[in-house]
């Protein structure tokens, strides 16, 4: 009898004269089926980013998470924050945000529970909170009087300071009290730099460094007493069109000013130029965001060449050599923070 006949005649039953032999036969058939099908379920390769909790993050550049703002997001007009993982070698997460248009900078609190994202186009700051697995909208939007926020940095006393470009005759610095998420008092005025683009402090907090564009359009770095803002020294950069962020090393012995076409090295003791770096092959690269490794040996720099996405350059400061380049880190990177 054929299998078709069996299936079309359900009133007839097959009798098993030897059940034990039948069981052996069925087992053999099942074994053959398993062999033909591969013997087991084939798992798809895990291409997701590794969980942070299982990564041994040594305190060097290879163990860093870099929070990098991106002017572009999944929706037109939205920005985002990309978290680059030096261990896995790719962007681990992308945080979308809407209120802070064209994000200029990002700040993650030391306990990594909160993240602030500043908007370059509308003067707003979004707050996100870490829920144990992802960054989610914290439901807090801080409206500042600023027209355009250009950078953020934590001050010596723990407040969050923002440099701005308000188009006036004096650069302005706003403060956010992160214990209340409110703008603290009136802005600080700094007429020596009308378009402020960066802020950093000496390790003892007694000196503040401010970078940007001076009253006559000259790219400039200034040092001032903190918190009085009494000018100590000013240095202008004649061979670039714009000075962006200023970075102060943890030991206070080095200043780096990210600019158009190059990264300047400045001696903080004398405020004299001590050299320059050109991480990207093209001279038409805008360096706008940067951070140091935990030990200060490596400098992370985001640079955008005309017509290309931003790239990440890792510079060994013992030799000033680029030891790693990561392409397409974001569309346009304007802010960066290293988090262990």
Short mmCIF file of C-alpha atoms in Angstrom, two decimals:
data_model
loop_
_atom_site.label_atom_id
_atom_site.label_comp_id
_atom_site.label_asym_id
_atom_site.label_seq_id
_atom_site.Cartn_x
_atom_site.Cartn_y
_atom_site.Cartn_z
CA UNK A 1 0.00 0.00 0.00
CA UNK A 2 1.30 3.38 -0.88
CA UNK A 3 1.44 6.34 1.52
CA UNK A 4 -1.28 8.03 -0.56
CA UNK A 5 -3.57 5.05 -0.08
CA UNK A 6 -2.98 5.06 3.67
CA UNK A 7 -3.80 8.77 3.91
CA UNK A 8 -6.92 8.47 1.77
CA UNK A 9 -8.31 5.44 3.65
CA UNK A 10 -8.42 6.41 7.34
CA UNK A 11 -10.82 3.52 8.18
CA UNK A 12 -7.97 1.04 7.79
CA UNK A 13 -5.40 0.71 10.54
CA UNK A 14 -1.85 -0.54 10.46
CA UNK A 15 -1.12 -3.28 12.98
CA UNK A 16 2.32 -3.66 14.48
CA UNK A 17 3.25 -7.29 14.84
CA UNK A 18 6.60 -6.44 16.55
CA UNK A 19 6.37 -3.16 18.58
CA UNK A 20 10.01 -3.35 19.73
CA UNK A 21 11.28 -3.62 16.18
CA UNK A 22 9.00 -0.78 15.16
CA UNK A 23 10.42 1.42 17.91
CA UNK A 24 13.97 0.73 16.71
CA UNK A 25 12.92 1.52 13.17
CA UNK A 26 11.33 4.83 14.21
CA UNK A 27 14.43 5.78 16.20
CA UNK A 28 16.62 5.07 13.21
CA UNK A 29 14.41 7.20 10.98
CA UNK A 30 14.54 10.04 13.51
CA UNK A 31 18.33 9.80 13.64
CA UNK A 32 18.56 10.01 9.88
CA UNK A 33 16.26 13.04 9.88
CA UNK A 34 18.45 14.79 12.46
CA UNK A 35 21.58 14.09 10.47
CA UNK A 36 19.99 15.45 7.31
CA UNK A 37 18.78 18.57 9.11
CA UNK A 38 22.15 19.33 10.73
CA UNK A 39 21.65 17.50 14.01
CA UNK A 40 20.85 20.66 16.02
CA UNK A 41 19.47 24.17 15.74
CA UNK A 42 21.91 26.53 13.99
CA UNK A 43 22.38 29.73 16.01
CA UNK A 44 22.72 33.00 14.19
CA UNK A 45 25.95 34.88 15.03
CA UNK A 46 25.56 37.50 17.74
CA UNK A 47 26.32 40.83 16.08
CA UNK A 48 24.98 42.98 18.89
CA UNK A 49 27.28 45.16 20.96
CA UNK A 50 28.67 43.46 24.05
CA UNK A 51 27.11 44.33 27.39
CA UNK A 52 29.17 46.86 29.27
CA UNK A 53 29.10 44.81 32.47
CA UNK A 54 31.08 41.91 30.94
CA UNK A 55 33.83 44.04 29.41
CA UNK A 56 37.07 44.47 31.30
CA UNK A 57 37.46 48.20 30.82
CA UNK A 58 41.02 49.05 31.74
CA UNK A 59 41.63 52.73 32.33
CA UNK A 60 43.28 53.49 29.01
CA UNK A 61 42.06 54.52 25.60
CA UNK A 62 41.10 50.97 24.64
CA UNK A 63 38.69 50.78 27.56
CA UNK A 64 36.90 54.03 26.88
CA UNK A 65 33.36 54.79 25.91
CA UNK A 66 33.22 58.00 23.89
CA UNK A 67 29.96 59.92 23.89
CA UNK A 68 29.94 61.86 20.62
CA UNK A 69 27.21 64.25 19.51
CA UNK A 70 25.96 64.09 15.95
CA UNK A 71 24.16 66.89 14.13
CA UNK A 72 22.12 64.29 12.24
CA UNK A 73 19.58 61.88 13.67
CA UNK A 74 17.06 59.36 12.37
CA UNK A 75 14.55 62.15 11.76
CA UNK A 76 15.20 65.37 9.79
CA UNK A 77 16.21 68.16 12.12
CA UNK A 78 16.90 65.80 15.01
CA UNK A 79 20.32 65.24 16.47
CA UNK A 80 21.66 62.25 18.32
CA UNK A 81 24.43 61.02 20.60
CA UNK A 82 26.51 58.04 19.53
CA UNK A 83 28.43 55.96 22.04
CA UNK A 84 31.62 54.61 20.50
CA UNK A 85 33.09 51.58 22.26
CA UNK A 86 36.86 51.14 21.86
CA UNK A 87 36.60 47.52 23.01
CA UNK A 88 34.09 46.27 20.44
CA UNK A 89 35.24 48.78 17.84
CA UNK A 90 31.91 50.21 16.79
CA UNK A 91 29.07 52.44 17.89
CA UNK A 92 27.35 50.65 20.74
CA UNK A 93 24.24 52.74 21.09
CA UNK A 94 22.60 55.72 19.47
CA UNK A 95 20.50 58.01 21.62
CA UNK A 96 17.94 60.02 19.73
CA UNK A 97 16.92 63.39 21.04
CA UNK A 98 14.63 66.12 19.84
CA UNK A 99 14.62 69.18 22.09
CA UNK A 100 18.30 70.12 21.77
CA UNK A 101 18.46 70.84 18.06
CA UNK A 102 21.83 70.19 16.37
CA UNK A 103 23.52 69.07 19.60
CA UNK A 104 26.72 70.98 20.33
CA UNK A 105 27.97 69.02 23.31
CA UNK A 106 27.25 66.25 25.79
CA UNK A 107 27.96 65.88 29.51
CA UNK A 108 27.61 62.66 31.52
CA UNK A 109 27.62 62.98 35.32
CA UNK A 110 30.42 61.22 37.24
CA UNK A 111 28.03 58.55 38.55
CA UNK A 112 26.80 57.98 34.96
CA UNK A 113 23.17 58.32 36.02
CA UNK A 114 22.38 61.45 34.00
CA UNK A 115 23.35 62.86 30.64
CA UNK A 116 22.87 66.42 29.40
CA UNK A 117 22.75 67.29 25.69
CA UNK A 118 23.02 70.93 24.64
CA UNK A 119 21.47 72.33 21.46
CA UNK A 120 23.49 74.59 19.21
CA UNK A 121 20.48 76.09 17.48
CA UNK A 122 17.91 76.72 20.20
CA UNK A 123 19.75 77.08 23.51
CA UNK A 124 17.98 74.10 25.06
CA UNK A 125 19.44 71.30 27.12
CA UNK A 126 17.91 67.81 27.22
CA UNK A 127 18.39 65.57 30.24
CA UNK A 128 18.51 61.79 29.90
CA UNK A 129 18.71 59.16 32.63
CA UNK A 130 20.28 55.71 32.62
CA UNK A 131 17.73 53.00 33.45
CA UNK A 132 20.28 50.20 33.78
CA UNK A 133 20.27 49.26 30.13
CA UNK A 134 19.58 52.35 28.02
CA UNK A 135 19.54 56.12 28.09
CA UNK A 136 15.96 57.30 28.15
CA UNK A 137 14.40 60.75 28.05
CA UNK A 138 14.35 62.04 31.61
CA UNK A 139 11.45 64.37 30.93
CA UNK A 140 13.56 67.45 31.72
CA UNK A 141 14.28 70.20 29.22
CA UNK A 142 16.24 73.18 30.47
CA UNK A 143 15.50 76.39 28.60
CA UNK A 144 18.48 78.73 28.70
CA UNK A 145 18.60 82.36 27.53
CA UNK A 146 21.40 81.44 25.11
CA UNK A 147 20.90 81.83 21.38
CA UNK A 148 23.51 79.19 20.52
CA UNK A 149 25.30 76.87 22.94
CA UNK A 150 28.77 75.92 21.72
CA UNK A 151 30.25 73.76 24.52
CA UNK A 152 29.68 72.40 28.02
CA UNK A 153 32.08 71.54 30.84
CA UNK A 154 31.86 70.80 34.54
CA UNK A 155 33.27 73.62 36.65
CA UNK A 156 35.44 73.31 39.76
CA UNK A 157 32.45 73.49 42.10
CA UNK A 158 30.38 70.97 40.16
CA UNK A 159 28.10 73.22 38.15
CA UNK A 160 27.71 72.77 34.41
CA UNK A 161 29.08 75.69 32.38
CA UNK A 162 28.07 76.49 28.81
CA UNK A 163 29.85 78.78 26.36
CA UNK A 164 27.63 80.54 23.87
CA UNK A 165 27.58 82.55 20.68
CA UNK A 166 24.86 85.12 21.15
CA UNK A 167 26.09 87.56 18.54
CA UNK A 168 26.80 90.36 21.01
CA UNK A 169 29.91 92.33 21.90
CA UNK A 170 30.74 90.01 24.78
CA UNK A 171 30.97 86.27 25.08
CA UNK A 172 28.59 84.78 27.62
CA UNK A 173 28.87 81.83 29.96
CA UNK A 174 25.76 80.27 31.48
CA UNK A 175 25.68 77.96 34.49
CA UNK A 176 23.34 75.07 35.19
CA UNK A 177 22.91 73.83 38.74
CA UNK A 178 22.47 70.11 38.08
CA UNK A 179 21.09 69.54 41.58
CA UNK A 180 17.99 71.49 40.55
CA UNK A 181 18.37 71.48 36.73
CA UNK A 182 17.95 75.24 36.57
CA UNK A 183 19.97 78.07 35.04
CA UNK A 184 21.92 79.68 37.85
CA UNK A 185 21.83 83.48 37.96
CA UNK A 186 22.96 85.93 35.32
CA UNK A 187 25.48 84.95 32.63
CA UNK A 188 29.18 85.69 33.02
CA UNK A 189 30.45 88.14 30.41
CA UNK A 190 33.81 87.83 28.65
CA UNK A 191 34.38 90.67 26.15
CA UNK A 192 37.87 89.46 25.13
CA UNK A 193 36.19 86.65 23.15
CA UNK A 194 32.87 87.60 21.59
CA UNK A 195 32.16 84.13 20.14
CA UNK A 196 33.03 81.66 22.89
CA UNK A 197 33.51 78.06 21.74
CA UNK A 198 35.35 76.28 24.54
CA UNK A 199 36.07 76.32 28.27
CA UNK A 200 38.42 74.36 30.55
CA UNK A 201 40.07 74.79 33.94
CA UNK A 202 43.48 74.21 35.49
CA UNK A 203 43.58 71.26 37.91
CA UNK A 204 43.42 73.55 40.95
CA UNK A 205 40.45 75.46 39.52
CA UNK A 206 42.21 78.81 39.89
CA UNK A 207 42.55 79.48 36.16
CA UNK A 208 39.98 79.18 33.39
CA UNK A 209 40.86 78.84 29.71
CA UNK A 210 38.46 80.19 27.11
CA UNK A 211 38.67 79.74 23.34
CA UNK A 212 36.81 81.19 20.39
CA UNK A 213 36.76 84.28 18.20
CA UNK A 214 37.92 87.71 19.38
CA UNK A 215 36.30 91.11 18.71
CA UNK A 216 38.23 91.58 15.45
CA UNK A 217 37.51 88.07 14.21
CA UNK A 218 40.82 86.56 15.33
CA UNK A 219 40.89 82.94 16.58
CA UNK A 220 41.93 83.26 20.22
CA UNK A 221 42.72 81.53 23.49
CA UNK A 222 42.62 83.43 26.78
CA UNK A 223 43.49 82.56 30.37
CA UNK A 224 41.79 84.29 33.29
CA UNK A 225 41.62 84.07 37.05
CA UNK A 226 38.66 82.07 38.30
CA UNK A 227 36.02 83.03 39.23
CA UNK A 228 36.77 86.75 38.78
CA UNK A 229 37.54 86.33 35.04
CA UNK A 230 40.41 88.79 35.38
CA UNK A 231 42.50 88.41 32.23
CA UNK A 232 45.94 86.83 32.64
CA UNK A 233 47.03 86.27 29.07
CA UNK A 234 45.77 86.07 25.48
CA UNK A 235 47.20 84.24 22.46
CA UNK A 236 45.91 84.63 18.90
CA UNK A 237 46.26 82.05 16.14
CA UNK A 238 47.17 83.76 12.84
CA UNK A 239 47.08 80.76 10.49
CA UNK A 240 43.57 79.40 11.05
CA UNK A 241 40.06 80.72 10.60
CA UNK A 242 38.50 79.44 13.81
CA UNK A 243 39.45 78.25 17.28
CA UNK A 244 37.01 75.71 18.71
CA UNK A 245 37.39 73.70 21.93
CA UNK A 246 40.20 74.02 24.43
CA UNK A 247 41.30 70.92 26.36
CA UNK A 248 43.41 70.94 29.52
CA UNK A 249 45.36 67.81 30.44
CA UNK A 250 44.74 66.25 33.84
CA UNK A 251 48.20 67.25 35.07
CA UNK A 252 47.68 70.83 33.90
CA UNK A 253 50.89 70.90 31.84
CA UNK A 254 49.34 70.95 28.38
CA UNK A 255 46.61 72.82 26.55
CA UNK A 256 45.23 71.76 23.19
CA UNK A 257 43.07 74.05 21.07
CA UNK A 258 41.03 72.37 18.35
CA UNK A 259 40.83 74.59 15.29
CA UNK A 260 40.29 74.68 11.55
CA UNK A 261 42.99 72.61 9.87
CA UNK A 262 45.03 71.78 12.97
CA UNK A 263 45.24 71.24 16.70
CA UNK A 264 47.43 73.74 18.56
CA UNK A 265 49.60 72.89 21.53
CA UNK A 266 49.94 75.67 24.10
CA UNK A 267 52.11 75.89 27.21
CA UNK A 268 49.72 76.97 30.00
CA UNK A 269 52.58 78.47 32.06
CA UNK A 270 53.55 80.96 29.36
CA UNK A 271 50.52 80.77 27.01
CA UNK A 272 53.02 80.38 24.15
CA UNK A 273 52.48 78.09 21.18
CA UNK A 274 54.56 74.94 21.56
CA UNK A 275 53.57 73.01 18.44
CA UNK A 276 50.66 71.73 16.39
CA UNK A 277 49.05 68.48 15.28
CA UNK A 278 47.41 67.60 11.98
CA UNK A 279 45.72 64.23 12.60
CA UNK A 280 43.75 64.14 9.32
CA UNK A 281 45.44 63.87 5.92
CA UNK A 282 43.42 66.81 4.56
CA UNK A 283 44.21 70.39 5.61
CA UNK A 284 40.50 71.18 5.15
CA UNK A 285 39.50 69.39 8.34
CA UNK A 286 37.57 71.07 11.13
CA UNK A 287 38.51 69.76 14.58
CA UNK A 288 35.64 70.49 16.94
CA UNK A 289 35.52 67.82 19.68
CA UNK A 290 38.11 66.03 21.77
CA UNK A 291 38.99 64.24 25.01
CA UNK A 292 41.96 62.67 26.80
CA UNK A 293 42.48 59.08 27.83
CA UNK A 294 42.45 58.41 31.57
CA UNK A 295 46.24 58.48 31.83
CA UNK A 296 46.55 61.53 29.55
CA UNK A 297 48.73 59.72 27.05
CA UNK A 298 46.18 59.63 24.23
CA UNK A 299 44.11 62.38 22.70
CA UNK A 300 40.82 61.60 20.99
CA UNK A 301 39.97 64.13 18.27
CA UNK A 302 36.91 64.27 16.02
CA UNK A 303 37.57 65.92 12.68
CA UNK A 304 35.28 66.62 9.74
CA UNK A 305 36.70 67.09 6.26
CA UNK A 306 34.58 68.95 3.72
CA UNK A 307 32.14 66.57 2.03
CA UNK A 308 32.83 63.67 4.42
CA UNK A 309 31.52 62.33 7.72
CA UNK A 310 33.41 63.05 10.91
CA UNK A 311 36.27 60.68 11.73
CA UNK A 312 37.84 59.85 15.09
CA UNK A 313 41.61 60.10 15.46
CA UNK A 314 43.50 58.62 18.40
CA UNK A 315 46.81 60.44 18.89
CA UNK A 316 49.65 59.11 21.05
CA UNK A 317 50.91 62.30 22.69
CA UNK A 318 54.30 60.77 23.48
CA UNK A 319 55.05 60.86 19.74
CA UNK A 320 52.16 62.94 18.34
CA UNK A 321 51.44 60.03 16.00
CA UNK A 322 47.94 58.91 15.02
CA UNK A 323 47.65 55.31 16.21
CA UNK A 324 44.07 54.68 15.16
CA UNK A 325 41.51 56.22 12.81
CA UNK A 326 37.80 55.41 12.87
CA UNK A 327 35.85 56.58 9.85
CA UNK A 328 32.20 57.64 9.88
CA UNK A 329 32.00 58.15 13.64
CA UNK A 330 29.08 60.54 13.00
CA UNK A 331 27.79 62.92 10.37
CA UNK A 332 29.10 66.02 12.15
CA UNK A 333 30.69 65.59 15.58
CA UNK A 334 30.62 68.74 17.71
CA UNK A 335 30.94 67.41 21.25
CA UNK A 336 32.67 64.53 22.99
CA UNK A 337 33.13 63.09 26.46
CA UNK A 338 35.13 60.06 27.57
CA UNK A 339 33.46 57.81 30.13
CA UNK A 340 35.13 54.80 31.73
#
